[in-house]
């Protein structure tokens, strides 16, 4: 399988996704269900917005956070959103669907975006004087 989501699209979409996550308790009407249902998407949305500002893509402003790190954190946050309704016991109140869909979307974006460490082969480095050389232009993590 090959990554097919371009980082430019991902960068712009990530800003929209972050703002939607922040506003999701009021957009989908679960702001008064429980504190976990309210605050978890808001926290993850703010973290997504901060990472979107610092990520290494064309839509970010500062470009210091490597895309591989950003995508791994996206997949982890998506997993947390997927299991949160059952972990914090608010799935019985009927508000698990937004958390589940946003979580699946984050995992999907984390895995299938270009330069994702989940689908790219690791970069083979060349040992030079007890140091390992990495080529940052390929956008891969060295192992």
C-alpha positions as a LaTeX table, in Angstrom:
\begin{tabular}{lrrr}
\hline
Residue & $x$ (\AA) & $y$ (\AA) & $z$ (\AA) \\
\hline
Unk1 & 0.00 & 0.00 & 0.00 \\
Unk2 & 1.24 & 3.46 & $-0.79$ \\
Unk3 & 0.57 & 6.82 & 0.85 \\
Unk4 & $-1.60$ & 8.97 & $-1.41$ \\
Unk5 & $-2.61$ & 12.10 & 0.55 \\
Unk6 & $-0.30$ & 15.01 & $-0.39$ \\
Unk7 & 1.21 & 16.96 & 2.48 \\
Unk8 & $-0.07$ & 20.24 & 1.03 \\
Unk9 & $-3.68$ & 19.05 & 1.16 \\
Unk10 & $-3.07$ & 17.54 & 4.57 \\
Unk11 & $-1.63$ & 20.80 & 5.88 \\
Unk12 & $-4.66$ & 22.86 & 4.88 \\
Unk13 & $-7.13$ & 20.18 & 5.95 \\
Unk14 & $-5.41$ & 19.84 & 9.32 \\
Unk15 & $-6.23$ & 23.46 & 10.21 \\
Unk16 & $-9.90$ & 22.89 & 9.38 \\
Unk17 & $-9.95$ & 19.60 & 11.28 \\
Unk18 & $-8.40$ & 21.20 & 14.36 \\
Unk19 & $-10.95$ & 24.01 & 14.45 \\
Unk20 & $-13.80$ & 21.55 & 13.89 \\
Unk21 & $-12.55$ & 19.37 & 16.75 \\
Unk22 & $-12.41$ & 22.40 & 19.05 \\
Unk23 & $-16.00$ & 23.35 & 18.18 \\
Unk24 & $-17.37$ & 19.79 & 17.95 \\
Unk25 & $-19.03$ & 19.64 & 21.40 \\
Unk26 & $-21.30$ & 22.52 & 20.36 \\
Unk27 & $-21.61$ & 21.57 & 16.69 \\
Unk28 & $-22.79$ & 18.04 & 17.50 \\
Unk29 & $-24.60$ & 18.82 & 20.75 \\
Unk30 & $-22.67$ & 16.85 & 23.35 \\
Unk31 & $-21.24$ & 19.74 & 25.39 \\
Unk32 & $-23.36$ & 18.87 & 28.42 \\
Unk33 & $-22.97$ & 15.08 & 28.40 \\
Unk34 & $-19.77$ & 14.67 & 30.43 \\
Unk35 & $-16.49$ & 16.43 & 31.01 \\
Unk36 & $-14.53$ & 13.82 & 29.03 \\
Unk37 & $-16.86$ & 14.12 & 26.06 \\
Unk38 & $-16.49$ & 17.90 & 26.20 \\
Unk39 & $-12.79$ & 18.39 & 26.88 \\
Unk40 & $-11.13$ & 15.51 & 24.99 \\
Unk41 & $-11.99$ & 16.75 & 21.46 \\
Unk42 & $-11.15$ & 20.29 & 22.53 \\
Unk43 & $-7.71$ & 19.29 & 23.87 \\
Unk44 & $-6.95$ & 17.20 & 20.82 \\
Unk45 & $-8.17$ & 20.02 & 18.56 \\
Unk46 & $-5.87$ & 22.55 & 20.25 \\
Unk47 & $-2.93$ & 20.13 & 20.02 \\
Unk48 & $-3.73$ & 19.59 & 16.34 \\
Unk49 & $-3.81$ & 23.35 & 15.76 \\
Unk50 & $-0.46$ & 23.85 & 17.51 \\
Unk51 & 1.09 & 21.00 & 15.53 \\
Unk52 & $-0.41$ & 22.37 & 12.30 \\
Unk53 & 1.29 & 25.71 & 12.94 \\
Unk54 & 4.67 & 24.07 & 13.61 \\
Unk55 & 4.56 & 21.15 & 11.11 \\
Unk56 & 6.96 & 20.88 & 8.20 \\
Unk57 & 4.54 & 21.44 & 5.29 \\
Unk58 & 3.50 & 24.28 & 3.01 \\
Unk59 & 0.42 & 25.24 & 5.05 \\
Unk60 & 2.28 & 25.81 & 8.32 \\
Unk61 & 3.85 & 29.00 & 9.55 \\
Unk62 & 6.96 & 27.92 & 11.49 \\
Unk63 & 7.93 & 24.51 & 9.96 \\
Unk64 & 9.93 & 22.98 & 12.77 \\
Unk65 & 8.01 & 19.78 & 13.64 \\
Unk66 & 8.89 & 16.89 & 11.31 \\
Unk67 & 5.92 & 15.51 & 9.40 \\
Unk68 & 6.72 & 11.97 & 10.53 \\
Unk69 & 6.34 & 12.99 & 14.17 \\
Unk70 & 3.16 & 14.91 & 13.42 \\
Unk71 & 1.61 & 11.93 & 11.62 \\
Unk72 & 2.50 & 9.46 & 14.38 \\
Unk73 & 0.93 & 11.77 & 16.97 \\
Unk74 & $-2.13$ & 12.11 & 14.72 \\
Unk75 & $-2.58$ & 8.34 & 14.60 \\
Unk76 & $-2.16$ & 8.10 & 18.39 \\
Unk77 & $-4.67$ & 10.92 & 19.01 \\
Unk78 & $-7.09$ & 9.25 & 16.62 \\
Unk79 & $-6.81$ & 6.01 & 18.56 \\
Unk80 & $-7.49$ & 7.88 & 21.81 \\
Unk81 & $-10.60$ & 9.47 & 20.27 \\
Unk82 & $-11.81$ & 6.09 & 19.02 \\
Unk83 & $-11.64$ & 4.40 & 22.42 \\
Unk84 & $-12.61$ & 7.44 & 24.54 \\
Unk85 & $-16.40$ & 6.89 & 24.61 \\
Unk86 & $-15.93$ & 3.42 & 26.07 \\
Unk87 & $-12.91$ & 4.28 & 28.19 \\
Unk88 & $-14.66$ & 7.23 & 29.87 \\
Unk89 & $-18.10$ & 5.57 & 29.80 \\
Unk90 & $-20.12$ & 8.10 & 27.83 \\
Unk91 & $-20.95$ & 5.82 & 24.89 \\
Unk92 & $-24.27$ & 4.87 & 26.49 \\
Unk93 & $-25.40$ & 8.49 & 26.21 \\
Unk94 & $-25.34$ & 8.29 & 22.42 \\
Unk95 & $-22.43$ & 10.61 & 21.67 \\
Unk96 & $-19.81$ & 8.12 & 20.53 \\
Unk97 & $-20.26$ & 8.72 & 16.79 \\
Unk98 & $-18.43$ & 12.10 & 16.46 \\
Unk99 & $-15.52$ & 10.79 & 18.53 \\
Unk100 & $-15.36$ & 7.61 & 16.50 \\
Unk101 & $-15.50$ & 9.39 & 13.13 \\
Unk102 & $-12.91$ & 12.04 & 14.07 \\
Unk103 & $-10.68$ & 9.32 & 15.49 \\
Unk104 & $-10.91$ & 7.22 & 12.34 \\
Unk105 & $-10.20$ & 10.30 & 10.24 \\
Unk106 & $-7.08$ & 11.13 & 12.27 \\
Unk107 & $-5.77$ & 7.55 & 12.04 \\
Unk108 & $-6.50$ & 7.50 & 8.29 \\
Unk109 & $-4.67$ & 10.80 & 7.74 \\
Unk110 & $-1.75$ & 9.71 & 9.94 \\
Unk111 & $-1.24$ & 6.49 & 7.99 \\
Unk112 & $-1.98$ & 7.50 & 4.39 \\
Unk113 & $-0.31$ & 10.92 & 4.14 \\
Unk114 & 2.87 & 11.12 & 2.08 \\
Unk115 & 6.02 & 10.94 & 4.26 \\
Unk116 & 4.15 & 8.82 & 6.80 \\
Unk117 & 6.48 & 6.50 & 8.71 \\
Unk118 & 3.82 & 3.78 & 8.68 \\
Unk119 & 4.01 & 3.12 & 4.93 \\
Unk120 & 7.49 & 4.34 & 3.95 \\
Unk121 & 10.51 & 2.12 & 4.11 \\
Unk122 & 13.09 & 3.24 & 6.65 \\
Unk123 & 15.98 & 5.26 & 5.33 \\
Unk124 & 19.21 & 3.28 & 5.39 \\
Unk125 & 22.00 & 5.37 & 6.80 \\
Unk126 & 25.69 & 5.13 & 6.09 \\
Unk127 & 28.05 & 4.90 & 9.09 \\
Unk128 & 30.76 & 7.57 & 8.96 \\
Unk129 & 33.29 & 7.69 & 11.79 \\
Unk130 & 31.00 & 6.25 & 14.49 \\
Unk131 & 28.23 & 8.65 & 13.39 \\
Unk132 & 25.22 & 7.79 & 11.33 \\
Unk133 & 24.41 & 10.00 & 8.40 \\
Unk134 & 20.84 & 10.92 & 7.62 \\
Unk135 & 19.50 & 12.52 & 4.51 \\
Unk136 & 16.79 & 14.98 & 5.48 \\
Unk137 & 15.65 & 15.61 & 1.92 \\
Unk138 & 13.93 & 12.24 & 1.62 \\
Unk139 & 11.73 & 12.90 & 4.62 \\
Unk140 & 12.20 & 9.53 & 6.27 \\
Unk141 & 13.25 & 8.57 & 9.75 \\
Unk142 & 16.47 & 6.60 & 10.06 \\
Unk143 & 16.55 & 3.34 & 11.97 \\
\hline
\end{tabular}
